[in-house]
C-alpha positions as a LaTeX table, in Angstrom:
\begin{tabular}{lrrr}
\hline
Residue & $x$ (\AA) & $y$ (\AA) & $z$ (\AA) \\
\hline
Unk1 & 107.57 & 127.42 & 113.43 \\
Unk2 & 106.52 & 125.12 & 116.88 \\
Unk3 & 106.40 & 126.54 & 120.35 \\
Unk4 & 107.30 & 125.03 & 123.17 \\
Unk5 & 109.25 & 125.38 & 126.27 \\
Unk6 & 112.21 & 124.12 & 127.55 \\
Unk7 & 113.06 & 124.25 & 131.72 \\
Unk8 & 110.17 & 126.73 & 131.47 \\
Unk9 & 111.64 & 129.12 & 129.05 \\
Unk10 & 109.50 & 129.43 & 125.84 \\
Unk11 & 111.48 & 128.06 & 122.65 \\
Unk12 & 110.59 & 128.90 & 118.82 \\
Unk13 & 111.97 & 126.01 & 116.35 \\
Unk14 & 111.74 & 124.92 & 112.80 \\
Unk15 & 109.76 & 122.01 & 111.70 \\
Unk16 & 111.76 & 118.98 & 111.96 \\
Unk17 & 114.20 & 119.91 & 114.65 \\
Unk18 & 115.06 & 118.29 & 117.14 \\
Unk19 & 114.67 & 118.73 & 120.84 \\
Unk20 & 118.66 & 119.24 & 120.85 \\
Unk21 & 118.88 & 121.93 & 117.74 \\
Unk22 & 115.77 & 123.86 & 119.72 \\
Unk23 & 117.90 & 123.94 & 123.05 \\
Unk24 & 121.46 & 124.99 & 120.92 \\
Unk25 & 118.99 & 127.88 & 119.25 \\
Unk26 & 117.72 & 129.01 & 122.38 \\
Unk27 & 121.38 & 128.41 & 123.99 \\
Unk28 & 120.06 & 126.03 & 126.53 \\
Unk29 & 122.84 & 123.23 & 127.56 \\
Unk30 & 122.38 & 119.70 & 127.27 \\
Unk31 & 125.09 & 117.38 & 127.64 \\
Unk32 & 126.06 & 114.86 & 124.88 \\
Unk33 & 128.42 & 112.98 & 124.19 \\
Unk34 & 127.29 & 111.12 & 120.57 \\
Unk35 & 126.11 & 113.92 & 118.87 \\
Unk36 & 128.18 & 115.90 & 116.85 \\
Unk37 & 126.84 & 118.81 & 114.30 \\
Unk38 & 127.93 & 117.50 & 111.55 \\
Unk39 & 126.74 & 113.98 & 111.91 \\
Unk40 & 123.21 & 112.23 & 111.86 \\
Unk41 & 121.67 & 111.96 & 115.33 \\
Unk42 & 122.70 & 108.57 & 117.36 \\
Unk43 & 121.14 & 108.17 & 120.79 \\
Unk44 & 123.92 & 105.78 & 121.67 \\
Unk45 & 125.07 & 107.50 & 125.00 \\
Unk46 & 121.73 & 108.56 & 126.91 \\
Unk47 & 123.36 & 111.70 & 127.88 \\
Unk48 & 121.17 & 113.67 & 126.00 \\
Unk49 & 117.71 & 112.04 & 127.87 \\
Unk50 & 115.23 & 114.55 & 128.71 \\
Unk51 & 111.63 & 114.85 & 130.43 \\
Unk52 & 108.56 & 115.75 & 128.31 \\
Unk53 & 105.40 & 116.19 & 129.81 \\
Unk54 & 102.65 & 114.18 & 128.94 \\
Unk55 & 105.14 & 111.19 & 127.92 \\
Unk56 & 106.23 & 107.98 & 130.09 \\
Unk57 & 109.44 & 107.45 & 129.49 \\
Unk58 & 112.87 & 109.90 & 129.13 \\
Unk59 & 113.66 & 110.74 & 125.43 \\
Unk60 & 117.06 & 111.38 & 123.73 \\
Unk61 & 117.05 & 115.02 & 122.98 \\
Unk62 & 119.23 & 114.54 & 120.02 \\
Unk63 & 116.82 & 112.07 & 117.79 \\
Unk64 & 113.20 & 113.42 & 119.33 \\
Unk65 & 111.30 & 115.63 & 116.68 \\
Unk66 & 110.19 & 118.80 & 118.59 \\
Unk67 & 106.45 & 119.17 & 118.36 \\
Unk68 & 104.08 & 122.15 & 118.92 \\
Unk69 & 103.04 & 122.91 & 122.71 \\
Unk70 & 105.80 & 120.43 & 124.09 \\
Unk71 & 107.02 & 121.00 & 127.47 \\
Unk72 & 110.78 & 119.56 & 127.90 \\
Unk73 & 112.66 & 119.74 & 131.61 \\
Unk74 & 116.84 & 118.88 & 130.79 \\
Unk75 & 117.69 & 120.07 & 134.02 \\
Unk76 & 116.50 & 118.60 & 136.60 \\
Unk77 & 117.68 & 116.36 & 139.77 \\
Unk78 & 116.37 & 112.80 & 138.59 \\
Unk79 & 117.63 & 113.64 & 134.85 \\
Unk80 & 121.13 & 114.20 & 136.39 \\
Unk81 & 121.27 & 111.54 & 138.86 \\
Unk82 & 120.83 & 109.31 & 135.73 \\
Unk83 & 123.74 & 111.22 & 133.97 \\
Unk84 & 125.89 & 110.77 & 136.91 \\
Unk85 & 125.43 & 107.27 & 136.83 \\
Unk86 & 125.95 & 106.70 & 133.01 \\
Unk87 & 129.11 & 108.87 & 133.12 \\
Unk88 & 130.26 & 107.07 & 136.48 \\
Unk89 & 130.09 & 103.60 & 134.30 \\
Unk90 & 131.79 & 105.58 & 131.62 \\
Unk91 & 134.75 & 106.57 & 134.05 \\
Unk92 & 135.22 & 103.40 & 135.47 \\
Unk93 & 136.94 & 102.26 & 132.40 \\
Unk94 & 138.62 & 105.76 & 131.47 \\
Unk95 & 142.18 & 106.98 & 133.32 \\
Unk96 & 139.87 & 109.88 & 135.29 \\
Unk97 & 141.85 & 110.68 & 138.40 \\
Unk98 & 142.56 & 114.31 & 137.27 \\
Unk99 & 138.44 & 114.50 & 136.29 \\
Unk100 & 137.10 & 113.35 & 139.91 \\
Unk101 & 140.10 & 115.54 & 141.60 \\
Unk102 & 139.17 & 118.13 & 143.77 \\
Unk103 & 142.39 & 120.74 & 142.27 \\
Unk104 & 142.00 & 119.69 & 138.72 \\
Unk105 & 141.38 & 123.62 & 137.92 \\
Unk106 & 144.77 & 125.23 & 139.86 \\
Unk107 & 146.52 & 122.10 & 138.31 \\
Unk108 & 145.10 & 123.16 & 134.83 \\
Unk109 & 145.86 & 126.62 & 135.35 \\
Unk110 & 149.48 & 126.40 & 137.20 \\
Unk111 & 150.69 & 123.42 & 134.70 \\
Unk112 & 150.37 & 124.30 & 131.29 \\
Unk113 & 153.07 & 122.46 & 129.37 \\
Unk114 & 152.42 & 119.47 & 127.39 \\
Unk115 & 153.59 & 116.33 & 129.03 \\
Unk116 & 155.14 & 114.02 & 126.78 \\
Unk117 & 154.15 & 110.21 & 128.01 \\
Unk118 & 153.76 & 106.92 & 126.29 \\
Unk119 & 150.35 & 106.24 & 127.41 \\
Unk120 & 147.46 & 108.71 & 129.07 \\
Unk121 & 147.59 & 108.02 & 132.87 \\
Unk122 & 145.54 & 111.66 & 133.27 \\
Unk123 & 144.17 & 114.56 & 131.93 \\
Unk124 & 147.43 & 116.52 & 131.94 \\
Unk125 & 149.26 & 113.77 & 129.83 \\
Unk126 & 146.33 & 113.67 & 127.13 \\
Unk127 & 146.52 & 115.66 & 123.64 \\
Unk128 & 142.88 & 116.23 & 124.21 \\
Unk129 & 143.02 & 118.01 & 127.47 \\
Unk130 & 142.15 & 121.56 & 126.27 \\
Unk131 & 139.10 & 120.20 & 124.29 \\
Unk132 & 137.11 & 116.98 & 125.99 \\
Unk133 & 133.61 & 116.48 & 126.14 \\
Unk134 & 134.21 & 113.70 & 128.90 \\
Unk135 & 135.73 & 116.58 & 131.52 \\
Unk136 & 133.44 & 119.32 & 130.28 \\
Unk137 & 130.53 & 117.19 & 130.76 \\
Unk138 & 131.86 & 115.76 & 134.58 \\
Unk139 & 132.45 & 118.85 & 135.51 \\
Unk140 & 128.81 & 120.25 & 134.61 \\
Unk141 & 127.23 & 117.33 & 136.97 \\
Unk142 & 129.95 & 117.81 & 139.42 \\
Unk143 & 131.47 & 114.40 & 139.60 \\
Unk144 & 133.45 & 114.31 & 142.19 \\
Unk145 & 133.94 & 110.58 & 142.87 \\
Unk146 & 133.47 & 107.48 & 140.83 \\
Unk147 & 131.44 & 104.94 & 143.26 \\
Unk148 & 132.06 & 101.72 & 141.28 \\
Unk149 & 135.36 & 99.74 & 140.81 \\
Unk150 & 137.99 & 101.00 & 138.75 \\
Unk151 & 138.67 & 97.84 & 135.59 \\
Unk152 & 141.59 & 100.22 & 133.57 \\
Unk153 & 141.37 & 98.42 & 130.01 \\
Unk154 & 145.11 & 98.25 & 129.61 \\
Unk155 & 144.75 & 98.33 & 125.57 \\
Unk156 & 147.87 & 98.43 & 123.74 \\
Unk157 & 148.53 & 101.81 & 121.92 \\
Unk158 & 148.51 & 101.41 & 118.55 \\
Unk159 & 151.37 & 103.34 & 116.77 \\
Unk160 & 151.21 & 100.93 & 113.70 \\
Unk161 & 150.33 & 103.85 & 111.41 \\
Unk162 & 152.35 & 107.32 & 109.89 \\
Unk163 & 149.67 & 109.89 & 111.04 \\
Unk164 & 147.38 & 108.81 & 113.61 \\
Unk165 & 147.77 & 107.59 & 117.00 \\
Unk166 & 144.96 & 105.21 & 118.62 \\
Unk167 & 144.71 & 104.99 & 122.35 \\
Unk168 & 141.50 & 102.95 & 123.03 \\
Unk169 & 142.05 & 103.24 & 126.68 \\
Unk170 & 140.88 & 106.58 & 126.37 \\
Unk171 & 137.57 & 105.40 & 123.90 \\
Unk172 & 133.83 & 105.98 & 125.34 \\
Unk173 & 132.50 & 104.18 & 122.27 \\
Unk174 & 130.43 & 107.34 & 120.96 \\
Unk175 & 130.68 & 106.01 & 117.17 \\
Unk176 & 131.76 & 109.27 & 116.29 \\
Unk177 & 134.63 & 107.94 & 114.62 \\
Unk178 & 132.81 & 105.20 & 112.99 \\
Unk179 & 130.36 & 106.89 & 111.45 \\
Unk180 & 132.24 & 109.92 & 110.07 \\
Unk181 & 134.08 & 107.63 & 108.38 \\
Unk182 & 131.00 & 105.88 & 106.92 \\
Unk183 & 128.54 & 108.53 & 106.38 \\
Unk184 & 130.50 & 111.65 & 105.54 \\
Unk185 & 133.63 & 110.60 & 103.69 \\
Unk186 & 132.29 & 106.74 & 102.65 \\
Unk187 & 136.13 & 104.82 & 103.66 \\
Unk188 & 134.58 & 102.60 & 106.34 \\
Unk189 & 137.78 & 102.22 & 107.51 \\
Unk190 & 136.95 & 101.03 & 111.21 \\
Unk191 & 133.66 & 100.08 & 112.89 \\
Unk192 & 132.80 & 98.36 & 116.44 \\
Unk193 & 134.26 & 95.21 & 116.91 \\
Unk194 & 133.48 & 92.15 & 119.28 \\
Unk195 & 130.65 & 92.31 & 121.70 \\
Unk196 & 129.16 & 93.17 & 125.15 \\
Unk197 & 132.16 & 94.04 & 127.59 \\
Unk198 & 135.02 & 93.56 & 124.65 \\
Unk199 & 133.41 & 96.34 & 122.75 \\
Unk200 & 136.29 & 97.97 & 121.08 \\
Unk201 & 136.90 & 100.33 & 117.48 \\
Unk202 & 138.68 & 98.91 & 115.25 \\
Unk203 & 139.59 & 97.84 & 111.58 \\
Unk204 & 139.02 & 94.40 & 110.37 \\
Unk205 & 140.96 & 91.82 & 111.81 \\
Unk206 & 142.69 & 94.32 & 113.45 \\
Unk207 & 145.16 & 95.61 & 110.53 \\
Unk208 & 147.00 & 98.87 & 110.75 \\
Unk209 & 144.75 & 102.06 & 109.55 \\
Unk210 & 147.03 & 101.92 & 106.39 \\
Unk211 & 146.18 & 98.70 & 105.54 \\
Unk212 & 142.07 & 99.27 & 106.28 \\
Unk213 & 141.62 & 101.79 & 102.99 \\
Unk214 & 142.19 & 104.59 & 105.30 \\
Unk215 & 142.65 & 107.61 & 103.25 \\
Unk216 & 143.85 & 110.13 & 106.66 \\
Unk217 & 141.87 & 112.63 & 105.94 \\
Unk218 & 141.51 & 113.25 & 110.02 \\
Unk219 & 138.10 & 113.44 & 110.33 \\
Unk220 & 138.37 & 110.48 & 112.88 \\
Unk221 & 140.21 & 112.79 & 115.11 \\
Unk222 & 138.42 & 116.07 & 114.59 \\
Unk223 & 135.17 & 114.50 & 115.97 \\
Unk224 & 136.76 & 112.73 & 118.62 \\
Unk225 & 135.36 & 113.84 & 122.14 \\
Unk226 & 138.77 & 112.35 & 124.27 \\
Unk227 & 141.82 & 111.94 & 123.26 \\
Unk228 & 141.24 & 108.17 & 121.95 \\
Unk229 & 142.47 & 109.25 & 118.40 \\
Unk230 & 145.55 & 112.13 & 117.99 \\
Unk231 & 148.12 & 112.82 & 115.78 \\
Unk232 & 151.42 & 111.35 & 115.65 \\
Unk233 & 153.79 & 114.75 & 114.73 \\
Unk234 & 151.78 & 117.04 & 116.14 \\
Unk235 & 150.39 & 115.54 & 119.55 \\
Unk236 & 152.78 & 117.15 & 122.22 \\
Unk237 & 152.48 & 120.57 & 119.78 \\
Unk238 & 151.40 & 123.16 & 122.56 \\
Unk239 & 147.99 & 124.55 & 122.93 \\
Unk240 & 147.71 & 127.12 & 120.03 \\
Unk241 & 147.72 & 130.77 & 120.55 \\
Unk242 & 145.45 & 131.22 & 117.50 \\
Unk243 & 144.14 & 130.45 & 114.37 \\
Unk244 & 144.83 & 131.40 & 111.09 \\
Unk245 & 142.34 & 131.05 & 108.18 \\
Unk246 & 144.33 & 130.29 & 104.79 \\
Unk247 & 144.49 & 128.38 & 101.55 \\
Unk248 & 146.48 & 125.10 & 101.25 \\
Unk249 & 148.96 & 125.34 & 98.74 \\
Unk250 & 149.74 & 121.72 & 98.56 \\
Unk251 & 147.43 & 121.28 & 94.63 \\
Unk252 & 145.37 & 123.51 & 92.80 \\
Unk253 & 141.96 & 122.47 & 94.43 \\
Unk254 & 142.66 & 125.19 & 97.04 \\
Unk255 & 141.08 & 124.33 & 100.31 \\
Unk256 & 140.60 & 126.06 & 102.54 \\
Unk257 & 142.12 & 125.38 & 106.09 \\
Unk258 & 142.36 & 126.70 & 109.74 \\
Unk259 & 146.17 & 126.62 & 110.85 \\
Unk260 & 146.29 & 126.37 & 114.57 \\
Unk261 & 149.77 & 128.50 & 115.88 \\
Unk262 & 152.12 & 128.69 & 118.90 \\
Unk263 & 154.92 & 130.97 & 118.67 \\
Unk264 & 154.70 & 131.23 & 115.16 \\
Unk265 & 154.99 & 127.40 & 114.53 \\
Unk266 & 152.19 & 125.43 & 113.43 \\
Unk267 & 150.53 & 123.01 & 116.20 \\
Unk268 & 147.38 & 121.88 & 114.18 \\
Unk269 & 145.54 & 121.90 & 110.52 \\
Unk270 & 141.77 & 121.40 & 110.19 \\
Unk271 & 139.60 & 122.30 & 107.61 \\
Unk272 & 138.07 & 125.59 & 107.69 \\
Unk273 & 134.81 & 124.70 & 106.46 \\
Unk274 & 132.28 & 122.52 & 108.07 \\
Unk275 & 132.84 & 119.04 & 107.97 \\
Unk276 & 129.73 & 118.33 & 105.74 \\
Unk277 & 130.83 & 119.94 & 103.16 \\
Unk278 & 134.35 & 119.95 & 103.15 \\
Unk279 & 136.89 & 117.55 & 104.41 \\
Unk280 & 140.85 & 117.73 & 103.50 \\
Unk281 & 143.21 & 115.13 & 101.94 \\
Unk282 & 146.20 & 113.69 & 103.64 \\
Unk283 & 148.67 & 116.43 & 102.60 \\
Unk284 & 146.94 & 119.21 & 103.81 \\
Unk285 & 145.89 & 117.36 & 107.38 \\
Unk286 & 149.30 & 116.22 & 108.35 \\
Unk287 & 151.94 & 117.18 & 106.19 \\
Unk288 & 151.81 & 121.38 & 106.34 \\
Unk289 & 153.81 & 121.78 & 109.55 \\
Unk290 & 156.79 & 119.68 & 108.28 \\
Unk291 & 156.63 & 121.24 & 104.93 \\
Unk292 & 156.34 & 124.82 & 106.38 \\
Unk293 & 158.69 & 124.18 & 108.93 \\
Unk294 & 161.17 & 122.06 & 107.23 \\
Unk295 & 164.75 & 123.64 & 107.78 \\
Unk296 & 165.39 & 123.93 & 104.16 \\
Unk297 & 162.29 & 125.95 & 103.56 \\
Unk298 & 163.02 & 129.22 & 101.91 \\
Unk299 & 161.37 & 132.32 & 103.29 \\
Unk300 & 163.16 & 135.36 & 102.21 \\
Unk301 & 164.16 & 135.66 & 98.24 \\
Unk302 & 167.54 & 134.31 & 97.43 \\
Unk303 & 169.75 & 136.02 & 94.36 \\
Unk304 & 172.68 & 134.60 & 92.75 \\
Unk305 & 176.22 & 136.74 & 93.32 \\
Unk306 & 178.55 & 133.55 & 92.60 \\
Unk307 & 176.27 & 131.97 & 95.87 \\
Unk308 & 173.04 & 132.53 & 96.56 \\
Unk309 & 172.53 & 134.95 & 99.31 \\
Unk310 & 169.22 & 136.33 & 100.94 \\
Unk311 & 167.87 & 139.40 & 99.45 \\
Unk312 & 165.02 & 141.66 & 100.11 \\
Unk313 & 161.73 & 141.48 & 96.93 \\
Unk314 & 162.96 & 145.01 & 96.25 \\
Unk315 & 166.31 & 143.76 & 95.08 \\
Unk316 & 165.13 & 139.93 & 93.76 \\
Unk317 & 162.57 & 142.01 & 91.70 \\
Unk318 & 165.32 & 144.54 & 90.05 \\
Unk319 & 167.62 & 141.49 & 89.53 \\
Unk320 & 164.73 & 139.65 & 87.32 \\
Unk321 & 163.82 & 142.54 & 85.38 \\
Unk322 & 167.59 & 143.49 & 84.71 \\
Unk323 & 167.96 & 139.36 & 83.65 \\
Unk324 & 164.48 & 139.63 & 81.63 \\
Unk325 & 165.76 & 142.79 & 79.52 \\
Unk326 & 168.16 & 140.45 & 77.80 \\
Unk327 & 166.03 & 138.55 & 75.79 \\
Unk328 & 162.88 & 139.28 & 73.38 \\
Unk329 & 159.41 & 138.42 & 74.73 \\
Unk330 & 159.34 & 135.30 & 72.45 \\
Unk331 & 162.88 & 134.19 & 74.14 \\
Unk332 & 160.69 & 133.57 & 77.70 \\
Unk333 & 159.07 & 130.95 & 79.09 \\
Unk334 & 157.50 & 130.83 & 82.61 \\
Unk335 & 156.97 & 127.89 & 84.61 \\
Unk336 & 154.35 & 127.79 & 87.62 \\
Unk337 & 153.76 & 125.23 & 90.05 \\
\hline
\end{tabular}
């Protein structure tokens, strides 16, 4: 184990951590914006600088190796004055009038329906409103105005594909996306593309996600700290109630997924296991809520009486058994899908 301290609190790590995984442990914050669990550290976003004694320079918590007797300050003045400023740049390019306003919180709390727009214009009209890095992390260093000129992108929305949605008005350029795609599930589907100022994600030569070798599993989405990357069907779903841990029934592999609910009617499908380890197929990230809410879905057992008719299992059960006593045990066959 090292020792150190952190904002003067004394922090026990493993060998090989990193300054981040020591503050998580310890439950110290430090924003980020890059970093993700589940994904090798980046250092693309500075967000994550820090102060260690005895060093020149401010070091990215997420990719410095903690070392015995170290003595980190994340929260100081100078530290956020710098992350004001890199977020500021950030939000000069990012729809952020309900981020710097002063009643985001009674708007949030007094307008909870999704609003269904064509394009973001604000945090209310955004499917990742109940779950964004960006306004977490503004709100923690109290942004309050954006001091540089406002140059909105104006990127087209691109709707070219069955599943997923890309708004890139709304991307910070974290290479989350980009390098889930590449290091955990091996498509490569998009990268960065251009340079400088034109920086933008995207597939090569700019073809539809379809056309890319995208296989949708949704892991683009699921790491995505705005709302740059949604789903099509399920966007303007409601902000679940809960989650359900279940098994997909879609093929016998059974994964295991987290079903997010409103009223009783799916909003959202992730997988239930880390995203490391376990990642789900097309099927069972967008198609369960049309399957299990298709009209034509059965949900109660249905007997034949010259129609079928709905039944309860006590009386579908006695009307097998009293079919099955007609024929010898050699006579049936069963057939399970």
């Amino acid at each position: 184990m090292v020792s150190l301290t952190i904002d003067g609190q004394p922090v026990e790590a493993g060998e090989g951590d990193t300054i981040l995984d020591a503050a998580e442990q310890a439950d110290i914050f430090i924003p980020t914006l890059c970093n993700h669990p589940d994904l090798p550290a980046f250092g693309g976003c500075r967000m994550c600088l820090v102060k260690v004694e005895g060093m020149g320079s401010y070091v990215p918590a997420c990719s410095t190796p903690v070392r015995d007797g170290m003595a980190i300050h994340s929260d100081i003045e100078e530290l956020n004055r710098l992350r004001r400023n890199i977020l500021e740049l950030m939000l000069s390019e990012h729809p952020s009038g309900c981020i710097v306003c002063a009643d985001r919180e009674l708007c949030f709390e007094y307008h909870r329906a999704p609003s269904k727009a064509g394009r973001t214009t604000g945090c209310r009209f955004c499917p990742q409103k109940d779950a964004c890095d960006l306004y977490d992390i503004a709100a923690y260093l109290g942004i309050e105005d954006i001091r540089l000129p406002i140059e909105y992108r104006e990127r087209e929305v691109r709707r070219d594909d069955p599943f997923i949605e890309r708004d890139y008005n709304l991307c910070i350029l974290c290479g989350r996306c980009v390098r889930v795609c590449d290091e955990i599930r091996g498509i490569h589907a998009v990268d960065f593309v251009n340079r400088g100022h034109e920086t933008t994600i995207g597939t090569a030569f700019q073809a539809p996600l379809l056309d890319s070798g995208c296989i949708f599993c949704g892991a683009c989405i699921d790491v995505c700290p705005t709302g740059a990357l949604s789903e099509r069907r399920m966007k303007w779903g409601g902000t679940p109630e809960r989650a359900v841990v279940t098994t997909c029934m879609l093929c016998p592999l059974g994964c295991q997924v987290e079903v997010a609910v409103t009223r009783d009617r799916i909003v959202n499908v992730h997988a239930a296991e880390r995203m490391g380890t376990s990642q789900l197929c097309v099927k069972g990230r967008f198609t369960l809520p049309a399957l299990m809410q298709h009209h034509e879905r059965l949900t109660r057992p249905m007997v034949r009486d010259g129609v079928l008719r709905a039944a309860s299992w006590d009386d579908a059960l006695d009307a097998t058994a009293s079919l099955l006593q007609k024929y010898e045990p050699h006579e049936i066959g069963f057939v399970v899908s």
